[in-house]
Amino acid sequence: MTNHGRSPHRPVHLDDVSKAIIEQLQADGRRSYSDIGKAVGLSEAAVRQRVQRLTESGVMQIVAVTDPMQLGFTRQAMIGVRATGDTRVLAERLAEIPEIDYVVLTAGSFDLLAEVVCEDDDQLITLLNERVRNLDGVQTTETFVYLKLQKQFYNWGTR
């Protein structure tokens, strides 16, 4: 997920109504604007406008989250990357790879982490050898294969 040009150090200020709208959608992303309006005290049109502003600004996304296993993607893994050079440039290159769904710059043992979703182990091997490890700036990689997804929720609220 990109930050849509926002500085990561300058969070967007949300009023209590916008926070309540986000929390309503986190509970049920298919909830109607009318129902949300009743819950937060706004008209349907006002909720629609706020949701549009929140999505256009990049504060939130409304997406369908799938279970990769049920869709035939039997191999998920996290790849730790030790890099040389500008890690921001390498992060952009990794983000261009379709099988990679998450890229983050880190501090610690790895410079970057990249989550991958593959159809099988053969696709993962090909991805690692032909696409990830060949990128300029990749020094070493370590792959953490997922055995079981225990928890994956996106309803942490707005705090």
Coordinates of N, CA and C in Angstrom, one line a residue:
M1 N 0.8 -1.2 0.0 CA 0.0 0.0 0.0 C 0.9 1.2 0.0
T2 N 0.7 2.1 -0.9 CA 1.4 3.3 -0.9 C 0.8 4.4 0.0
N3 N 1.6 5.4 0.3 CA 1.0 6.4 1.1 C 0.4 7.6 0.3
H4 N 0.3 7.5 -1.0 CA -0.3 8.4 -1.8 C 0.3 9.8 -1.7
G5 N 1.6 9.9 -1.5 CA 2.3 11.2 -1.5 C 2.3 11.8 -0.1
R6 N 1.6 11.3 0.9 CA 1.6 11.8 2.2 C 2.9 11.5 2.9
S7 N 3.4 12.3 3.7 CA 4.6 12.0 4.5 C 4.2 11.1 5.6
P8 N 4.9 10.0 5.9 CA 4.6 9.1 6.9 C 4.6 9.7 8.3
H9 N 5.3 10.9 8.4 CA 5.4 11.5 9.7 C 4.3 12.6 10.0
R10 N 3.4 12.8 9.0 CA 2.4 13.8 9.2 C 1.0 13.1 9.0
P11 N 0.5 12.5 10.1 CA -0.8 11.8 10.0 C -1.9 12.8 9.7
V12 N -2.9 12.3 9.0 CA -4.1 13.1 8.7 C -4.9 13.1 9.9
H13 N -5.4 14.3 10.2 CA -6.3 14.5 11.4 C -7.7 14.1 11.0
L14 N -8.3 13.2 11.8 CA -9.7 12.8 11.5 C -10.6 13.2 12.7
D15 N -11.7 13.8 12.4 CA -12.7 14.1 13.4 C -13.4 12.8 13.9
D16 N -14.1 12.9 15.0 CA -14.8 11.7 15.5 C -15.8 11.1 14.6
V17 N -16.4 11.9 13.7 CA -17.4 11.3 12.8 C -16.7 10.5 11.7
S18 N -15.6 11.0 11.2 CA -14.8 10.2 10.2 C -14.3 8.9 10.8
K19 N -13.8 9.0 12.0 CA -13.3 7.8 12.7 C -14.5 6.8 12.9
A20 N -15.7 7.3 13.2 CA -16.8 6.4 13.4 C -17.2 5.8 12.0
I21 N -17.1 6.5 10.9 CA -17.4 5.9 9.6 C -16.4 4.8 9.3
I22 N -15.1 5.1 9.5 CA -14.1 4.1 9.3 C -14.4 2.8 10.1
E23 N -14.7 3.0 11.3 CA -15.0 1.8 12.2 C -16.2 1.1 11.7
Q24 N -17.2 1.8 11.3 CA -18.4 1.1 10.7 C -18.0 0.2 9.5
L25 N -17.2 0.8 8.6 CA -16.8 0.0 7.4 C -15.8 -1.1 7.8
Q26 N -15.0 -0.9 8.8 CA -14.1 -2.0 9.2 C -15.0 -3.2 9.8
A27 N -16.1 -2.9 10.4 CA -16.9 -4.0 10.9 C -17.6 -4.7 9.8
D28 N -18.0 -3.9 8.7 CA -18.7 -4.5 7.6 C -18.5 -3.5 6.4
G29 N -17.6 -3.9 5.5 CA -17.3 -3.1 4.4 C -18.4 -2.9 3.4
R30 N -19.5 -3.7 3.5 CA -20.6 -3.6 2.6 C -21.8 -2.8 3.2
R31 N -21.6 -2.3 4.4 CA -22.6 -1.6 5.1 C -23.0 -0.4 4.2
S32 N -24.3 -0.1 4.1 CA -24.8 1.0 3.2 C -24.5 2.3 3.8
Y33 N -24.4 3.3 3.0 CA -24.2 4.7 3.5 C -25.3 5.1 4.3
S34 N -26.5 4.7 4.0 CA -27.7 5.0 4.8 C -27.6 4.5 6.2
D35 N -27.2 3.2 6.4 CA -27.0 2.6 7.7 C -25.9 3.3 8.5
I36 N -24.8 3.6 7.8 CA -23.7 4.3 8.4 C -24.1 5.6 8.9
G37 N -24.9 6.3 8.1 CA -25.4 7.7 8.4 C -26.2 7.6 9.7
K38 N -27.1 6.6 9.8 CA -27.9 6.5 11.0 C -27.0 6.3 12.2
A39 N -26.0 5.5 12.1 CA -25.1 5.2 13.2 C -24.2 6.4 13.6
V40 N -23.9 7.2 12.7 CA -23.0 8.3 13.0 C -23.6 9.7 13.0
G41 N -24.9 9.7 12.7 CA -25.7 11.0 12.7 C -25.5 11.9 11.5
L42 N -25.3 11.3 10.3 CA -25.2 12.1 9.1 C -26.1 11.6 8.1
S43 N -26.4 12.4 7.0 CA -27.2 11.9 5.9 C -26.4 11.0 5.1
E44 N -27.1 10.2 4.3 CA -26.5 9.3 3.3 C -25.5 10.0 2.4
A45 N -25.9 11.2 1.9 CA -25.1 11.9 1.0 C -23.8 12.4 1.7
A46 N -23.9 12.8 3.0 CA -22.7 13.3 3.7 C -21.8 12.2 4.0
V47 N -22.3 11.0 4.3 CA -21.4 9.8 4.5 C -20.7 9.5 3.2
R48 N -21.4 9.5 2.1 CA -20.9 9.2 0.7 C -19.7 10.1 0.4
Q49 N -19.9 11.4 0.7 CA -18.9 12.4 0.5 C -17.7 12.2 1.3
R50 N -17.9 11.9 2.6 CA -16.7 11.6 3.5 C -16.0 10.4 3.1
V51 N -16.7 9.3 2.8 CA -16.0 8.1 2.3 C -15.2 8.4 1.1
Q52 N -15.7 9.1 0.2 CA -15.0 9.5 -1.1 C -13.7 10.2 -0.7
R53 N -13.8 11.2 0.2 CA -12.6 12.0 0.6 C -11.6 11.1 1.3
L54 N -12.1 10.2 2.1 CA -11.1 9.3 2.9 C -10.4 8.3 1.9
T55 N -11.1 7.9 0.9 CA -10.5 6.9 -0.1 C -9.6 7.7 -1.0
E56 N -10.0 8.9 -1.5 CA -9.2 9.6 -2.4 C -7.9 10.1 -1.8
S57 N -7.9 10.4 -0.5 CA -6.8 10.9 0.2 C -5.8 9.8 0.6
G58 N -6.3 8.5 0.5 CA -5.4 7.4 0.8 C -5.5 7.0 2.3
V59 N -6.4 7.6 3.0 CA -6.5 7.3 4.4 C -7.1 5.9 4.6
M60 N -8.0 5.5 3.7 CA -8.5 4.1 3.8 C -8.8 3.6 2.4
Q61 N -8.9 2.3 2.3 CA -9.2 1.5 1.1 C -10.4 0.6 1.5
I62 N -11.3 0.4 0.5 CA -12.4 -0.5 0.7 C -12.1 -1.6 -0.3
V63 N -11.7 -2.8 0.2 CA -11.4 -3.9 -0.6 C -12.0 -5.2 -0.1
A64 N -12.0 -6.2 -1.0 CA -12.4 -7.5 -0.6 C -11.1 -8.3 -0.3
V65 N -11.1 -8.8 0.9 CA -9.9 -9.6 1.4 C -10.2 -11.1 1.1
T66 N -9.4 -11.8 0.4 CA -9.6 -13.2 0.0 C -8.7 -14.1 0.8
D67 N -9.1 -15.3 0.8 CA -8.2 -16.4 1.4 C -7.4 -17.0 0.2
P68 N -6.1 -16.7 0.1 CA -5.4 -17.2 -1.0 C -5.4 -18.7 -1.2
M69 N -5.4 -19.4 -0.1 CA -5.5 -20.9 -0.2 C -6.7 -21.4 -0.9
Q70 N -7.8 -20.8 -0.7 CA -9.1 -21.2 -1.3 C -9.1 -20.8 -2.8
L71 N -8.2 -19.9 -3.2 CA -8.2 -19.5 -4.6 C -7.0 -20.2 -5.4
G72 N -6.4 -21.2 -4.8 CA -5.4 -21.9 -5.5 C -3.9 -21.4 -5.3
F73 N -3.7 -20.5 -4.4 CA -2.4 -20.0 -4.1 C -2.0 -20.6 -2.8
T74 N -1.3 -21.8 -2.9 CA -1.0 -22.6 -1.8 C 0.3 -22.3 -1.1
R75 N 1.1 -21.3 -1.6 CA 2.3 -21.0 -1.0 C 2.4 -19.5 -0.7
Q76 N 2.5 -19.1 0.6 CA 2.7 -17.7 1.0 C 4.0 -17.7 1.8
A77 N 4.7 -16.6 1.7 CA 6.0 -16.5 2.4 C 6.3 -15.0 2.6
M78 N 7.2 -14.8 3.6 CA 7.8 -13.5 3.8 C 9.2 -13.6 3.4
I79 N 9.7 -12.6 2.6 CA 11.1 -12.6 2.2 C 11.8 -11.5 2.9
G80 N 12.8 -11.8 3.7 CA 13.6 -10.8 4.3 C 14.8 -10.5 3.3
V81 N 15.0 -9.2 3.0 CA 16.0 -8.8 2.0 C 17.1 -7.9 2.7
R82 N 18.3 -8.3 2.6 CA 19.4 -7.4 3.0 C 19.9 -6.8 1.7
A83 N 20.1 -5.4 1.8 CA 20.3 -4.7 0.5 C 21.5 -3.8 0.6
T84 N 21.9 -3.4 -0.6 CA 23.0 -2.4 -0.7 C 22.3 -1.2 -1.5
G85 N 22.8 0.0 -1.3 CA 22.3 1.1 -2.0 C 21.0 1.6 -1.4
D86 N 20.2 2.3 -2.2 CA 19.0 3.0 -1.8 C 17.9 2.0 -1.6
T87 N 17.5 1.7 -0.4 CA 16.4 0.7 -0.2 C 15.1 1.2 -0.7
R88 N 14.9 2.5 -0.9 CA 13.6 3.0 -1.4 C 13.5 2.6 -2.9
V89 N 14.6 2.7 -3.6 CA 14.5 2.3 -5.0 C 14.2 0.8 -5.1
L90 N 14.9 0.0 -4.3 CA 14.7 -1.5 -4.3 C 13.3 -1.8 -3.9
A91 N 12.7 -1.1 -3.0 CA 11.3 -1.3 -2.6 C 10.4 -1.1 -3.7
E92 N 10.6 0.0 -4.5 CA 9.8 0.2 -5.7 C 9.9 -0.9 -6.7
R93 N 11.1 -1.4 -6.9 CA 11.2 -2.6 -7.9 C 10.5 -3.8 -7.4
L94 N 10.6 -4.1 -6.1 CA 9.9 -5.2 -5.5 C 8.4 -5.1 -5.6
A95 N 7.9 -3.9 -5.4 CA 6.5 -3.6 -5.4 C 5.9 -3.8 -6.8
E96 N 6.7 -3.8 -7.8 CA 6.3 -4.0 -9.2 C 6.0 -5.4 -9.5
I97 N 6.5 -6.3 -8.7 CA 6.4 -7.8 -9.0 C 5.0 -8.2 -8.6
P98 N 4.2 -8.7 -9.5 CA 2.8 -9.0 -9.2 C 2.6 -10.0 -8.0
E99 N 3.4 -11.0 -7.8 CA 3.3 -11.9 -6.7 C 3.5 -11.3 -5.3
I100 N 4.2 -10.2 -5.3 CA 4.5 -9.5 -4.0 C 3.3 -8.6 -3.7
D101 N 2.7 -8.8 -2.5 CA 1.5 -8.0 -2.1 C 1.8 -7.0 -1.0
Y102 N 3.0 -7.0 -0.5 CA 3.4 -6.2 0.7 C 4.8 -6.0 0.7
V103 N 5.3 -4.7 0.8 CA 6.7 -4.4 0.9 C 6.8 -3.3 1.9
V104 N 7.8 -3.5 2.8 CA 8.0 -2.5 3.9 C 9.5 -2.4 4.1
L105 N 10.0 -1.2 4.3 CA 11.4 -0.9 4.7 C 11.5 -1.0 6.2
T106 N 12.5 -1.7 6.6 CA 12.6 -2.0 8.1 C 14.0 -1.6 8.6
A107 N 14.1 -1.6 9.9 CA 15.3 -1.5 10.6 C 15.6 -2.8 11.3
G108 N 16.8 -3.2 11.4 CA 17.1 -4.5 12.0 C 17.9 -5.4 11.1
S109 N 17.6 -6.7 11.2 CA 18.4 -7.7 10.5 C 18.2 -7.6 9.0
F110 N 17.0 -7.1 8.6 CA 16.7 -7.0 7.2 C 16.4 -5.5 6.8
D111 N 16.7 -5.2 5.6 CA 16.4 -3.8 5.2 C 15.0 -3.7 4.6
L112 N 14.5 -4.8 4.1 CA 13.1 -4.8 3.5 C 12.5 -6.2 3.8
L113 N 11.2 -6.2 3.9 CA 10.4 -7.4 4.0 C 9.4 -7.3 2.8
A114 N 9.2 -8.5 2.2 CA 8.3 -8.6 1.1 C 7.4 -9.8 1.2
E115 N 6.1 -9.7 1.3 CA 5.2 -10.8 1.4 C 4.9 -11.3 -0.1
V116 N 4.9 -12.6 -0.3 CA 4.6 -13.1 -1.6 C 3.4 -14.1 -1.5
V117 N 2.6 -14.2 -2.5 CA 1.6 -15.2 -2.6 C 1.8 -15.9 -4.0
C118 N 2.0 -17.2 -3.9 CA 2.4 -18.0 -5.1 C 1.4 -19.2 -5.2
E119 N 1.3 -19.7 -6.4 CA 0.5 -20.9 -6.6 C 1.1 -22.1 -6.0
D120 N 2.4 -22.2 -5.9 CA 3.1 -23.4 -5.4 C 4.5 -23.1 -5.1
D121 N 5.2 -24.1 -4.6 CA 6.7 -24.0 -4.3 C 7.5 -23.7 -5.6
D122 N 7.1 -24.3 -6.7 CA 7.9 -24.1 -7.9 C 7.8 -22.6 -8.3
Q123 N 6.6 -22.0 -8.2 CA 6.5 -20.6 -8.5 C 7.3 -19.7 -7.6
L124 N 7.3 -20.1 -6.3 CA 8.2 -19.4 -5.3 C 9.6 -19.5 -5.7
I125 N 10.1 -20.7 -6.0 CA 11.5 -20.8 -6.4 C 11.9 -20.0 -7.6
T126 N 11.0 -20.0 -8.6 CA 11.3 -19.2 -9.8 C 11.3 -17.7 -9.4
L127 N 10.3 -17.3 -8.6 CA 10.2 -15.9 -8.2 C 11.5 -15.5 -7.5
L128 N 12.0 -16.3 -6.6 CA 13.2 -15.9 -5.8 C 14.4 -15.9 -6.7
N129 N 14.6 -16.9 -7.6 CA 15.8 -17.0 -8.4 C 15.8 -16.1 -9.6
E130 N 14.7 -15.9 -10.2 CA 14.7 -15.2 -11.5 C 14.3 -13.7 -11.3
R131 N 13.6 -13.4 -10.2 CA 13.1 -12.0 -10.2 C 13.6 -11.2 -9.0
V132 N 13.6 -11.8 -7.8 CA 13.9 -11.1 -6.6 C 15.5 -11.0 -6.4
R133 N 16.1 -12.1 -6.5 CA 17.6 -12.1 -6.2 C 18.4 -11.5 -7.3
N134 N 17.8 -11.3 -8.5 CA 18.5 -10.6 -9.6 C 18.3 -9.1 -9.6
L135 N 17.5 -8.6 -8.7 CA 17.4 -7.1 -8.7 C 18.6 -6.4 -8.2
D136 N 19.0 -5.3 -8.8 CA 20.1 -4.5 -8.3 C 19.9 -4.1 -6.9
G137 N 20.8 -4.3 -6.0 CA 20.7 -3.9 -4.7 C 20.4 -5.0 -3.7
V138 N 20.0 -6.2 -4.2 CA 19.7 -7.3 -3.4 C 21.0 -8.0 -3.0
Q139 N 21.4 -8.0 -1.8 CA 22.6 -8.6 -1.3 C 22.3 -10.1 -0.9
T140 N 21.4 -10.3 0.0 CA 20.9 -11.6 0.4 C 19.5 -11.6 0.7
T141 N 18.9 -12.8 0.7 CA 17.5 -13.0 1.0 C 17.4 -14.1 2.0
E142 N 16.3 -14.1 2.8 CA 15.9 -15.2 3.7 C 14.4 -15.3 3.6
T143 N 14.0 -16.5 3.2 CA 12.5 -16.8 3.0 C 11.9 -17.5 4.2
F144 N 10.8 -16.9 4.7 CA 10.0 -17.5 5.7 C 8.7 -18.0 5.2
V145 N 8.6 -19.4 5.0 CA 7.4 -20.0 4.4 C 6.3 -20.0 5.5
Y146 N 5.1 -19.6 5.1 CA 4.0 -19.7 6.0 C 3.4 -21.1 6.1
L147 N 3.3 -21.6 7.3 CA 2.7 -23.0 7.4 C 1.2 -22.9 7.7
K148 N 0.8 -21.8 8.4 CA -0.6 -21.7 8.7 C -0.9 -20.2 9.0
L149 N -1.9 -19.7 8.5 CA -2.3 -18.3 8.8 C -3.3 -18.4 10.0
Q150 N -2.8 -17.9 11.1 CA -3.5 -18.0 12.4 C -4.5 -16.9 12.5
K151 N -4.1 -15.7 12.2 CA -4.9 -14.5 12.4 C -4.6 -13.5 11.3
Q152 N -5.7 -12.9 10.8 CA -5.5 -11.8 9.8 C -6.8 -10.9 9.9
F153 N -6.7 -9.8 10.6 CA -7.8 -8.9 10.8 C -7.4 -7.5 10.4
Y154 N -8.3 -6.7 10.0 CA -8.0 -5.3 9.6 C -9.0 -4.4 10.4
N155 N -9.4 -4.8 11.5 CA -10.4 -3.9 12.2 C -9.8 -3.3 13.5
W156 N -8.6 -2.8 13.4 CA -7.9 -2.2 14.6 C -8.5 -0.8 14.9
G157 N -9.4 -0.3 14.2 CA -10.0 1.0 14.5 C -9.1 2.2 14.1
T158 N -9.4 3.3 14.7 CA -8.7 4.5 14.3 C -8.0 5.1 15.5
R159 N -8.2 4.6 16.6 CA -7.5 5.0 17.9 C -7.6 6.5 18.0

